Amino acid sequence: MSTHALLVLYGSQTGTAQDTAERIGRQAQRRRMRVRVEALDSYNVANLISESLVVFVCATTGQGDPPDNMKTFWRFLFRKSLPADSLCRLDSAVLGLGDSSYPKFNFVAKKLHKRLLLLGANMLLPVGLADDQHDLGPDGVIDPWLISFWQKALSLYPPPAGLAPLREEEKLPPRYVFHFLDEVPDKQTEHLQTPDNKAPPTPLQPFPAGVVFNQRVTPPSHFQDVRHIEFDITGSNIQYSPGDVVMMRPCNAAEDVEQFCQLLKLGPERYFTLTPTDSSTAAVPAHLPQPCSVRFLVEQFLDISAVPRRSFFEVLATFATNELELDKLLEFSSAQGQDGLHSYCNRPHRTALEVLADFPHTTAELSIDCLLDLFPEIQPRSFSIASSLLQHPNRIQILVAVVKYKSMLFKPRKGLCSSWLASLDPSKGDVYVPLWVKKGSLSFPQDPDTPVIMVGPGTGVAPFRSAIQERAAQGKMANVLFFGCRSESKDFYCRSEWEEKVQAGQMILVTAFSRDQEEKIYVQHRVKEQSKLLWDLIAKKNAFFYIAGNAKQMPASVCDALKEVFQKEGGMSENQAQEMLDAMEKAKRFQSETWS
């Protein structure tokens, strides 16, 4: 092994950057390099001055923000007191993962690259800007970037003489080893305890909130099952404001857990402990209790029902002994095979569990020690909070669209978290969901006279329900809501509540029901129609303007409609309208929260 070690640090929100970082780690092992892979916030950033070679892999979230697991690192790195040459002995490279349909495309990676240069680091190559919108997906940028990176890195840090690199299909040692216990431990540590201290819940110590209400709010005949779910947070020390989000980790369905255990011949009630294979491996994942049961591991930790990434096939191929299966797995792992992988996996939304069933000979060869290398951890899901503590003390309410649709596969596709939430029935006994709250990207003005204009079609209305409840309770009456859905009779969420608040003079409601007439009418059409009202509120009364909802066409269409309002009512040119919108965004008077 090389005397120099490569350090791969990642900032990841949904697991994609972590997956890419781990892939770089495996490539380093194959090139006989010592390597460590860590989340940025679990690494002691003060040690950075003594590292020789570091790759940073970072995603960008929200409005150009760093992911949650690199925020501490981010604050430290941008301290003004850091000397300009503090990283002059560091060879480094930055790989960003982003989506060019968002305005702040790869903002975090670009800013990090610039900052490292300012601190004197030697950047081995230009910042890599992977793009979900690329014809070949993020790999269209990642693959060529990595080829360049390894050329540079290996010329500076050559592997020991006489040691050939390991082939792609050769098995790497697992990161962790399982030790099965002969007896079930006395103390069951897996079930959540209510935190004793007065600190609010965290990802590592969530609060088990009781589900007190779980009701469908769309008629049974409607294609979309949307749920209004309410959690009791009494005794949790949770405080939240409008715009904040509630986080939770879903569980795999019981039938999937059973099938997985059968395929891998695992006894779900058996207990084990884990040890890292060597000192460079990160500690045992914090969400896994020690000792742990196989059932807990499969139900609450391994993401077996997600569409697997390319890295899954790379690892799976190293276990294949059947020639046909090996050929297919190597094809799916290769840069040339990504079209085929997309058709097999992404298009029909085939799950990792279904892939295991499709490759029975390889699955039979899997050892339990490889499970944490093969499957990512289930990622927490976030939901905009749809209630205010002023109106609903000790409660959190959310609005959830249950994901279920047909693909070319026989079994309907289901969203892991929404399906799990929909299945929780408080009428059949106590049901608890471990959760915590984090700051959202939307913030609302404190001045009682500042008007607030909100555009929230579909479940995008959730954070605005929270804001309107809070503002009405505080006597802030200047609230305008644009709500859009398919049909007035099918998916007009919170209708009676809006009507009561309109009657009480607490808000103005403008609706767009896209399918209730011949031509489709969306929220952006209503924005244009209300140009006089909007111009008066924005230009004369300093109103704040918000958008929340699906990131496809709606946010861009609403922005275009708003610029048309500025042009029509303010006599502006197209450029001036854009400048006004940019100025509003800079002053936080224009905010959006969108998701794909």
C-alpha angles and dihedrals in degrees: 000000000000116000089228119074127214115223117203113195122186139192107199133170103177100020099261096107090045090051091051091047091052090048089055087049091055091047089053091051090052088052089053094249124142107241142182124193118197142160109255095241094050090055120086099240092199087072092062092092090064098047119101104196125023133169117197117204112189139172125206119229136195113338096356096304128150116251118265094256094059102042096102091048090048093054091048095047093052095051109131090220095068110111116247094240098040093118098038092124094052125104106201148164134193125214116189127200115204149132120247092210086075118078095231094054111186089338094155095052093047092049093046092051091052092047093051089051090051090052090055101257118155104238108209095203141355117289111278112233108196113192130202087207094059114116089244094038122238090323089068086075101024097058098054090039091055092048088056092044094053092047090055097039096048093048088056096036108029117192118249113287116264096021111116118208116260116256119249092248095051115107118248120211112268118255092231136029122217119223112194119215121225093219136038107255116249096230113062101211097173100082118087120255122207106252110255097206127079095244117113116255120276135194088267094044108030123177117249098230118193116237104232100169133023115166136159110238098190121074116261089247092059116098093228123068106208119182133207104206126183128197128198110228098176110151094012098109087226115155120180140175132208109287094033121124133222117224128207140164114231126217128232117253115268092240091054092049090051094048092048093051090048093049092051095035092237125157105229094207095054118109129217143172125221131223126186113248094230141000094264092062115096117252120275108291109274094228092061114085118221113255097030134182122235088237092058091047093052098036101042108019118030115073096223097152098055124100101263122241126231090264089064090062091045091057094039091053091061089065097046118115097161107091098217092049092045092053091051094046092049089049091052090048094052129088089238093053098058095101090054091046090050091052093046099041118011101039097052092031092236112188127230088246090056090049090055089053090050092053101046098160093052093043089054088058095053118113121210089239090071097055096095090049093048103043126046121224117267105263122225116255123221129216127187108245109245099195141062125232088221091063098029110031114200092008138108117195127191136183112222128188106208109229112225128140144147122258131173087280119092096239117069114248116246134193108242099221101034092048091048092050092047090054094057108103115187091188089070096056140296115332122186131193118195106228146158135188130236134185113273126218094250121083127180129217120263096209107100092215096054110105119226122210115195129188110193118155119186116343086347084087091073100092090044092055086056091048095046093048091049096044093046090051088052092049094251102145103171096097124138120185126191107196125183134184140145100266139009091223099043114039109009095135119208091001098155091047092053092047091052092050092047089051090050090052092244097123148005114235124203116183135196118192103189100194101037094090140031097269119047116251118198135181092265090061090053091049089058092046091053094052096129094051093045095047091050092050096042103037099034105026102033094240122188116233124209136185125191129172146062114359097220112094103323102082094047091045092051091049090051090049091050092051088051088054090053091049095046100042100028097040090235132157119239090260093049091050090052090048091051091051091048091050091050090051092050090051090048089244089119115050134164136188113192135166134193 
